[in-house]
Each structure stands twice: as structure tokens, then as C-alpha cells.
Amino acid sequence: MSGEMYIPTYQDMLDAHERIKPYIRETPVRTSAYLNELSGAELFFKCENFQEPGAFKVRGASNAVFGLDEEQAKKGVATHSSGNHASCLSYAAMKRGIPCNVVMPRTAPQAKKDTVKRYGGNITECDPSTSSREETFAKVQAETGGDFVHPYNDPRVIAGQGTCAREFMEQTGGLDMVVAPIGGGGMISGTCLTLSHQAPETQIIAAEPEQADDAYRSFKAGHIIADDAPKTIADGLLVPLKDLTWHFVSNHVTDILTASEEEIIDAMKLTWKHLRIVMEASSSVPLATILKNKDRFAGKRVGIIITGGNVDLDKLPWLK
Amino acid sequence: MSGEMYIPTYQDMLDAHERIKPYIRETPVRTSAYLNELSGAELFFKCENFQEPGAFKVRGASNAVFGLDEEQAKKGVATHSSGNHASCLSYAAMKRGIPCNVVMPRTAPQAKKDTVKRYGGNITECDPSTSSREETFAKVQAETGGDFVHPYNDPRVIAGQGTCAREFMEQTGGLDMVVAPIGGGGMISGTCLTLSHQAPETQIIAAEPEQADDAYRSFKAGHIIADDAPKTIADGLLVPLKDLTWHFVSNHVTDILTASEEEIIDAMKLTWKHLRIVMEASSSVPLATILKNKDRFAGKRVGIIITGGNVDLDKLPWLK
């Protein structure tokens, strides 16, 4: 893709917002006097876990799905994912009434498969290896003609994710910093796309698990470094940066901060207790990094993007 | 109190709303396409668990605290409670900067005591018996001169709770039915106070655990029946009706529906999973009763009051 990489523009984000508004929620922003006191900052939490399918990824997925021309729409969309992108793409396709084919490892949790099916997605299972996934996906795409929507390295997806930061700035009246988790970099890239244009003075901080710190190491090295087999409770953040998200991260991110597994779990429980929301471990990495770098955030207006809320309620990490 | 019972009026509720607005949140209303599909009704969830101290009781407590004249305010307030009323009254008193004395059984959970202390409340412990509580409370009140704010059988408290239904109707543009849990009847009474005046066509349904169904039996019998020692996972609903709340329940409640412990726990987990909010077992009784009486709610616009979100995250009932 790098030879013909299209970098989405601010106008693409504005167009995306108009396109997807009927299909997504303008999620609420929550605050907690207790967490402000604890952190020494003024924290604003943008609750993307409150999207109907439970994650910000419905924004990018909806932008891709509703941007298809009629001819392509008949053939639908296709992707490989075992996480929120699969369910959000299925959800968006269901809303438009078009097919969605998803390749998932047969080892993926049953709950994830059930969600995709509930939204009308067709699952083709593969073995849990890159070669099997690629082979299976090529076959599915050849058979269906479905348009490939990558979970993050796609300009339509990044433009869609950028609509979150636009809402966030309007709802809060401006922020000194925005902190979001980083995995493949879709949400961070969308945030960069929007804020670098409309609020260039707002710092953009990416938050990453220490045990999956490939974005941190890439950022310091100046080129993409992919982890071999990262392992973290923040399982939404296992994937590496790609050329398009690297473009945004390398050009617009202020800094990347990391947190340990224990710090992530503590921040998760704190948020459940005091904001009273159900959110994924991945979403608690920002608060974890803020609490371990208090000086850096003291007295600032800090926005945190709560990226998702699809949690296995039978396996909470602090009860292990 | 019965000889001189003052019944709060609609104007008292309006005055309460003006008085407490700076100290409470206008909590958001959430919806779930999934839960609508499951129930066959159009459900609106009013998230009082998102109040800073985590419960609707901050409304009534704030109305009592901020309605005190200067002279009484110096002596502060006093109550006996081991639940959300204790922390909400402490929170309101902290906001006004006046003393709050709370009598709690020494057996109350440490987390509840910690919350009261965090909000500056003074705790006096008693033995876990009615006689010890009454004796200890009489002593504390005599020593401090604190104004007694009953958890629910107090016109100021009921007027405050009524502000929730007022917001709810404005936010939704009207509802066919409102369902709220019933314990002592404070929230239901406030809801009756507001809706009987401004939306008399809206049905008011109280939802109660089968294992603590004293309100249900009172409603059917036409007079207050108190349970001896009810036991339910919905531990916010153990207390009996009193004269003032009985007035509202007997005059304005359309019906009382009950649910089993299992149904309550199932509804709790469903709500956590699909609304992605942390809420108490008591708050899930309404959804439990709706799901077991679907015919009654089919096609209706039904408001559910999520009363509180203070949960022991280490002891979730579905993980027992």
C-alpha cells in the first residue's frame, strides 16, 4: 500500500461525520471529582464504550460501509479480526443491509463469534496463524468480492475515528491534552487528523502497555518496530502500527507513555468503581499512565478516550 | 410523625430542583437497541448511578442540607444508615461545609464506612440491633444538635428524589410508564409526587424482590406490612415503607411487580453487558420485572430508574 498511500484529510473527517451521524451515538463525556482529586488533573472521559456495539470502531467501520457505491455495496465488506472491528463492521453492514464476511481464528472466544453473528456477519474460521488467516481471507474475498476494510490501516477508517475527537472538543470546549490507547494506531491517528487541524496546541499522548510497547519503541527509534508476540491484559492493543498510522503517529503524537499490567488493572478497577462504567482493560491504559506521571498532567484539562466496553464479565482481571 | 405528617407538594419539588441543581448532576439517559429487542419495549435508563456519590439519594440529601437555615446548619445533620443515604448525606454536608453525623452498625462493610469518611462524615458505631441504633442515635443527636434527615420518610427527601422524574420526562419527551425499585419508597414517592402532577397518564410501577416483598403485600392488603428479616441480593431494598411513603404508594402507584433472586442477577449482568454501566443489584429489579412481564410493557415507552452504582467489585453475584 505504501506506494499509493492516501492520507485522509480534515475534510474527509468532516465528510465522515456527516455520513455516519445517523448510525453512531454522540457518546457522553463523564467526569469524577474523586478521580480529579486523585490525579491532580481535570479529567474528561469520552465514553465510546457506550456505542451500541461497544467500541469507537463503529465510527470507522460505518464510514467505510456507508461510503461504498451501490455496486460495491451489493458485494458487501470483508475483514479479518477477532475483536471489536469484526463486530462493529458487522453492525455497520447490518445497518446498511449488506453482507459482511469476517475471517476469525477458530480459537477466538465464543462470545466474540456470537456478537458478530447477532449482527448478521458471516464467519469463516481459520487456524490461528498468519498464513492460514491470509489464505482463508484471500479465498473469502475472491468468492464474495467483499471490499476489504482493514481494522485501522485504511484512510476511511481513520477519518471515521477522527470524528470522536471532534465531538470531544465540542463537548468539553477544548482540552490541553488528549490521551488514548495505542494498538494499531487507528484511534490515535484519527485524533491526530482532527486535532492537528482544529486544535494544534492540544497535546496528543498515546498510552501503551509496557508488555506490548512496540509503538513506544517505534516512536523512539523513528521507524516501525513490530513486537513478535506481545502479551498483555489489554488485548485490544496487541497489533502493530502500519504505514498509514505510522504517518500520523510519527508526525503528530506528542509522546507515548507506558504502564505495567498491575497499573492497568488498578486503573481499570478505579474507573469501574468511581465512574461506574464497564470498560475494557485497553481503555484503562490512559488513566494508568496519567496516575504514574502526575507531574506531567497536573492542573491540565485532560481528555481520555474510553475506547471500548466489551468485557467478559465472568473473568475480571482483578479477580484472577 | 403521623399526627403532623406534611405531604410535600409539586411546588416543593420545583423548589428542591432549584436548590440542589448546583450540587447534583443531570444524569444521562441511556438506551440499548439490544435490550429493546429483548424486551419488546422501548427502554430508557436514567443513570442515577452516575451521581458523584453514586446514587439518587444525593438529591434528597442535598435538598435537606441546603434547605437548613444558618443556625441549624451550624449544628449540621445526623442520620442512621449503612447504605447510600449515609454517603450521600455526608457528601451534601461536605458541599455545604457543615457537620454530618452518621450512626452505623459496627458490622457495616468497611468500604461503606470509608466512603462516609472520605466525604467528611463522622461515624458513631452501634451494635447491629434496632435498640442499640436508636439509643446511640438519640445520644449523638442530643450531643450534636444535628438535624435528623431520615433516609426516605422525610418530605424534604421525597421532594428531592422527585427531581429525578422531572429531568427524566424532559430528557425523553414523555414516557408511558416509569419503573423504579422500591425499598422504603423514597424514589417511588418522589416519582409519584412529580408525575401525578405533571404526567398523570404515565403509569408508575414499583419493582421489588420476591424475597423482600413487603411493599407488594402492603399494596395488596391496603396497609403497611413490614417484613421481619427480609434477605435479598438487592440489599438497598430491605427497609419497610413508612407513613409518608405509604401515602404516595397507596395513592399513586399503578402496580408493584416482583422478581426472584435469579431474575434480578440475570438482569444485572445483562445491563452491565449491554448498557456497559456498573450498577447495584437493587437497580436491576425493574428490568427483571419487565422481562418476566413482557406483555404488559410491549411497545411502550418505559423509563427505568437506575438508582445506584456502589458495588463491591470483588463480590459480583453472578460469580458466587
JSON list of N, CA and C in Angstrom, two decimals, chain B residues 40-77:
[
{"chain": "B", "resi": 40, "resn": "GLY", "atom": "N", "xyz": [-38.99, -6.12, 23.90]},
{"chain": "B", "resi": 40, "resn": "GLY", "atom": "CA", "xyz": [-40.16, -5.76, 23.11]},
{"chain": "B", "resi": 40, "resn": "GLY", "atom": "C", "xyz": [-40.71, -4.38, 23.45]},
{"chain": "B", "resi": 41, "resn": "ALA", "atom": "N", "xyz": [-40.05, -3.67, 24.35]},
{"chain": "B", "resi": 41, "resn": "ALA", "atom": "CA", "xyz": [-40.45, -2.31, 24.72]},
{"chain": "B", "resi": 41, "resn": "ALA", "atom": "C", "xyz": [-39.34, -1.33, 24.32]},
{"chain": "B", "resi": 42, "resn": "GLU", "atom": "N", "xyz": [-39.65, -0.04, 24.40]},
{"chain": "B", "resi": 42, "resn": "GLU", "atom": "CA", "xyz": [-38.61, 0.97, 24.15]},
{"chain": "B", "resi": 42, "resn": "GLU", "atom": "C", "xyz": [-38.16, 1.46, 25.52]},
{"chain": "B", "resi": 43, "resn": "LEU", "atom": "N", "xyz": [-36.96, 1.05, 25.90]},
{"chain": "B", "resi": 43, "resn": "LEU", "atom": "CA", "xyz": [-36.50, 1.28, 27.27]},
{"chain": "B", "resi": 43, "resn": "LEU", "atom": "C", "xyz": [-35.57, 2.49, 27.35]},
{"chain": "B", "resi": 44, "resn": "PHE", "atom": "N", "xyz": [-35.77, 3.29, 28.39]},
{"chain": "B", "resi": 44, "resn": "PHE", "atom": "CA", "xyz": [-34.91, 4.44, 28.66]},
{"chain": "B", "resi": 44, "resn": "PHE", "atom": "C", "xyz": [-34.38, 4.27, 30.09]},
{"chain": "B", "resi": 45, "resn": "PHE", "atom": "N", "xyz": [-33.06, 4.33, 30.23]},
{"chain": "B", "resi": 45, "resn": "PHE", "atom": "CA", "xyz": [-32.45, 4.10, 31.53]},
{"chain": "B", "resi": 45, "resn": "PHE", "atom": "C", "xyz": [-31.88, 5.41, 32.07]},
{"chain": "B", "resi": 46, "resn": "LYS", "atom": "N", "xyz": [-32.40, 5.87, 33.19]},
{"chain": "B", "resi": 46, "resn": "LYS", "atom": "CA", "xyz": [-31.93, 7.12, 33.82]},
{"chain": "B", "resi": 46, "resn": "LYS", "atom": "C", "xyz": [-30.83, 6.76, 34.80]},
{"chain": "B", "resi": 47, "resn": "CYS", "atom": "N", "xyz": [-29.61, 7.18, 34.50]},
{"chain": "B", "resi": 47, "resn": "CYS", "atom": "CA", "xyz": [-28.42, 6.67, 35.20]},
{"chain": "B", "resi": 47, "resn": "CYS", "atom": "C", "xyz": [-28.07, 7.45, 36.46]},
{"chain": "B", "resi": 48, "resn": "GLU", "atom": "N", "xyz": [-28.84, 7.26, 37.50]},
{"chain": "B", "resi": 48, "resn": "GLU", "atom": "CA", "xyz": [-28.53, 7.91, 38.79]},
{"chain": "B", "resi": 48, "resn": "GLU", "atom": "C", "xyz": [-27.29, 7.32, 39.45]},
{"chain": "B", "resi": 49, "resn": "ASN", "atom": "N", "xyz": [-26.86, 6.16, 38.96]},
{"chain": "B", "resi": 49, "resn": "ASN", "atom": "CA", "xyz": [-25.57, 5.62, 39.42]},
{"chain": "B", "resi": 49, "resn": "ASN", "atom": "C", "xyz": [-24.43, 6.56, 39.04]},
{"chain": "B", "resi": 50, "resn": "PHE", "atom": "N", "xyz": [-24.66, 7.48, 38.10]},
{"chain": "B", "resi": 50, "resn": "PHE", "atom": "CA", "xyz": [-23.62, 8.42, 37.68]},
{"chain": "B", "resi": 50, "resn": "PHE", "atom": "C", "xyz": [-23.57, 9.69, 38.53]},
{"chain": "B", "resi": 51, "resn": "GLN", "atom": "N", "xyz": [-24.40, 9.80, 39.55]},
{"chain": "B", "resi": 51, "resn": "GLN", "atom": "CA", "xyz": [-24.20, 10.90, 40.51]},
{"chain": "B", "resi": 51, "resn": "GLN", "atom": "C", "xyz": [-22.82, 10.72, 41.14]},
{"chain": "B", "resi": 52, "resn": "GLU", "atom": "N", "xyz": [-22.18, 11.82, 41.53]},
{"chain": "B", "resi": 52, "resn": "GLU", "atom": "CA", "xyz": [-20.82, 11.71, 42.08]},
{"chain": "B", "resi": 52, "resn": "GLU", "atom": "C", "xyz": [-20.76, 10.68, 43.22]},
{"chain": "B", "resi": 53, "resn": "PRO", "atom": "N", "xyz": [-21.65, 10.74, 44.23]},
{"chain": "B", "resi": 53, "resn": "PRO", "atom": "CA", "xyz": [-21.57, 9.70, 45.26]},
{"chain": "B", "resi": 53, "resn": "PRO", "atom": "C", "xyz": [-22.29, 8.41, 44.86]},
{"chain": "B", "resi": 54, "resn": "GLY", "atom": "N", "xyz": [-22.75, 8.31, 43.62]},
{"chain": "B", "resi": 54, "resn": "GLY", "atom": "CA", "xyz": [-23.20, 7.02, 43.09]},
{"chain": "B", "resi": 54, "resn": "GLY", "atom": "C", "xyz": [-24.63, 6.63, 43.34]},
{"chain": "B", "resi": 55, "resn": "ALA", "atom": "N", "xyz": [-25.49, 7.56, 43.72]},
{"chain": "B", "resi": 55, "resn": "ALA", "atom": "CA", "xyz": [-26.88, 7.18, 43.97]},
{"chain": "B", "resi": 55, "resn": "ALA", "atom": "C", "xyz": [-27.81, 8.38, 43.92]},
{"chain": "B", "resi": 56, "resn": "PHE", "atom": "N", "xyz": [-29.08, 8.12, 43.57]},
{"chain": "B", "resi": 56, "resn": "PHE", "atom": "CA", "xyz": [-30.10, 9.18, 43.51]},
{"chain": "B", "resi": 56, "resn": "PHE", "atom": "C", "xyz": [-30.28, 9.87, 44.85]},
{"chain": "B", "resi": 57, "resn": "LYS", "atom": "N", "xyz": [-29.85, 9.20, 45.92]},
{"chain": "B", "resi": 57, "resn": "LYS", "atom": "CA", "xyz": [-30.12, 9.74, 47.25]},
{"chain": "B", "resi": 57, "resn": "LYS", "atom": "C", "xyz": [-29.42, 11.07, 47.51]},
{"chain": "B", "resi": 58, "resn": "VAL", "atom": "N", "xyz": [-28.49, 11.43, 46.66]},
{"chain": "B", "resi": 58, "resn": "VAL", "atom": "CA", "xyz": [-27.84, 12.73, 46.78]},
{"chain": "B", "resi": 58, "resn": "VAL", "atom": "C", "xyz": [-28.84, 13.86, 46.53]},
{"chain": "B", "resi": 59, "resn": "ARG", "atom": "N", "xyz": [-29.93, 13.56, 45.80]},
{"chain": "B", "resi": 59, "resn": "ARG", "atom": "CA", "xyz": [-30.94, 14.59, 45.53]},
{"chain": "B", "resi": 59, "resn": "ARG", "atom": "C", "xyz": [-31.68, 14.98, 46.81]},
{"chain": "B", "resi": 60, "resn": "GLY", "atom": "N", "xyz": [-32.25, 13.99, 47.47]},
{"chain": "B", "resi": 60, "resn": "GLY", "atom": "CA", "xyz": [-33.00, 14.27, 48.70]},
{"chain": "B", "resi": 60, "resn": "GLY", "atom": "C", "xyz": [-32.09, 14.80, 49.80]},
{"chain": "B", "resi": 61, "resn": "ALA", "atom": "N", "xyz": [-30.91, 14.21, 49.91]},
{"chain": "B", "resi": 61, "resn": "ALA", "atom": "CA", "xyz": [-29.97, 14.64, 50.94]},
{"chain": "B", "resi": 61, "resn": "ALA", "atom": "C", "xyz": [-29.56, 16.09, 50.72]},
{"chain": "B", "resi": 62, "resn": "SER", "atom": "N", "xyz": [-29.31, 16.45, 49.46]},
{"chain": "B", "resi": 62, "resn": "SER", "atom": "CA", "xyz": [-28.90, 17.84, 49.17]},
{"chain": "B", "resi": 62, "resn": "SER", "atom": "C", "xyz": [-30.04, 18.80, 49.45]},
{"chain": "B", "resi": 63, "resn": "ASN", "atom": "N", "xyz": [-31.27, 18.38, 49.16]},
{"chain": "B", "resi": 63, "resn": "ASN", "atom": "CA", "xyz": [-32.39, 19.27, 49.43]},
{"chain": "B", "resi": 63, "resn": "ASN", "atom": "C", "xyz": [-32.53, 19.53, 50.93]},
{"chain": "B", "resi": 64, "resn": "ALA", "atom": "N", "xyz": [-32.35, 18.49, 51.72]},
{"chain": "B", "resi": 64, "resn": "ALA", "atom": "CA", "xyz": [-32.43, 18.68, 53.18]},
{"chain": "B", "resi": 64, "resn": "ALA", "atom": "C", "xyz": [-31.30, 19.58, 53.67]},
{"chain": "B", "resi": 65, "resn": "VAL", "atom": "N", "xyz": [-30.08, 19.30, 53.23]},
{"chain": "B", "resi": 65, "resn": "VAL", "atom": "CA", "xyz": [-28.90, 20.03, 53.72]},
{"chain": "B", "resi": 65, "resn": "VAL", "atom": "C", "xyz": [-28.94, 21.50, 53.31]},
{"chain": "B", "resi": 66, "resn": "PHE", "atom": "N", "xyz": [-29.25, 21.77, 52.05]},
{"chain": "B", "resi": 66, "resn": "PHE", "atom": "CA", "xyz": [-29.20, 23.15, 51.58]},
{"chain": "B", "resi": 66, "resn": "PHE", "atom": "C", "xyz": [-30.46, 23.94, 51.91]},
{"chain": "B", "resi": 67, "resn": "GLY", "atom": "N", "xyz": [-31.46, 23.23, 52.46]},
{"chain": "B", "resi": 67, "resn": "GLY", "atom": "CA", "xyz": [-32.66, 23.92, 52.92]},
{"chain": "B", "resi": 67, "resn": "GLY", "atom": "C", "xyz": [-32.58, 24.37, 54.37]},
{"chain": "B", "resi": 68, "resn": "LEU", "atom": "N", "xyz": [-31.54, 23.97, 55.10]},
{"chain": "B", "resi": 68, "resn": "LEU", "atom": "CA", "xyz": [-31.42, 24.34, 56.52]},
{"chain": "B", "resi": 68, "resn": "LEU", "atom": "C", "xyz": [-31.15, 25.83, 56.66]},
{"chain": "B", "resi": 69, "resn": "ASP", "atom": "N", "xyz": [-31.71, 26.46, 57.71]},
{"chain": "B", "resi": 69, "resn": "ASP", "atom": "CA", "xyz": [-31.35, 27.85, 57.97]},
{"chain": "B", "resi": 69, "resn": "ASP", "atom": "C", "xyz": [-29.94, 27.89, 58.57]},
{"chain": "B", "resi": 70, "resn": "GLU", "atom": "N", "xyz": [-29.35, 29.04, 58.59]},
{"chain": "B", "resi": 70, "resn": "GLU", "atom": "CA", "xyz": [-27.95, 29.18, 59.01]},
{"chain": "B", "resi": 70, "resn": "GLU", "atom": "C", "xyz": [-27.69, 28.64, 60.41]},
{"chain": "B", "resi": 71, "resn": "GLU", "atom": "N", "xyz": [-28.62, 28.90, 61.28]},
{"chain": "B", "resi": 71, "resn": "GLU", "atom": "CA", "xyz": [-28.43, 28.49, 62.68]},
{"chain": "B", "resi": 71, "resn": "GLU", "atom": "C", "xyz": [-28.39, 26.96, 62.81]},
{"chain": "B", "resi": 72, "resn": "GLN", "atom": "N", "xyz": [-29.37, 26.31, 62.16]},
{"chain": "B", "resi": 72, "resn": "GLN", "atom": "CA", "xyz": [-29.37, 24.85, 62.21]},
{"chain": "B", "resi": 72, "resn": "GLN", "atom": "C", "xyz": [-28.17, 24.28, 61.46]},
{"chain": "B", "resi": 73, "resn": "ALA", "atom": "N", "xyz": [-27.82, 24.94, 60.35]},
{"chain": "B", "resi": 73, "resn": "ALA", "atom": "CA", "xyz": [-26.73, 24.43, 59.52]},
{"chain": "B", "resi": 73, "resn": "ALA", "atom": "C", "xyz": [-25.44, 24.31, 60.34]},
{"chain": "B", "resi": 74, "resn": "LYS", "atom": "N", "xyz": [-25.23, 25.23, 61.27]},
{"chain": "B", "resi": 74, "resn": "LYS", "atom": "CA", "xyz": [-24.00, 25.16, 62.10]},
{"chain": "B", "resi": 74, "resn": "LYS", "atom": "C", "xyz": [-23.93, 23.85, 62.88]},
{"chain": "B", "resi": 75, "resn": "LYS", "atom": "N", "xyz": [-25.09, 23.36, 63.29]},
{"chain": "B", "resi": 75, "resn": "LYS", "atom": "CA", "xyz": [-25.12, 22.10, 64.05]},
{"chain": "B", "resi": 75, "resn": "LYS", "atom": "C", "xyz": [-25.11, 20.88, 63.14]},
{"chain": "B", "resi": 76, "resn": "GLY", "atom": "N", "xyz": [-25.37, 21.12, 61.89]},
{"chain": "B", "resi": 76, "resn": "GLY", "atom": "CA", "xyz": [-25.26, 20.04, 60.91]},
{"chain": "B", "resi": 76, "resn": "GLY", "atom": "C", "xyz": [-26.46, 19.11, 60.86]},
{"chain": "B", "resi": 77, "resn": "VAL", "atom": "N", "xyz": [-26.20, 17.93, 60.30]},
{"chain": "B", "resi": 77, "resn": "VAL", "atom": "CA", "xyz": [-27.25, 16.92, 60.12]},
{"chain": "B", "resi": 77, "resn": "VAL", "atom": "C", "xyz": [-26.81, 15.60, 60.74]}
]
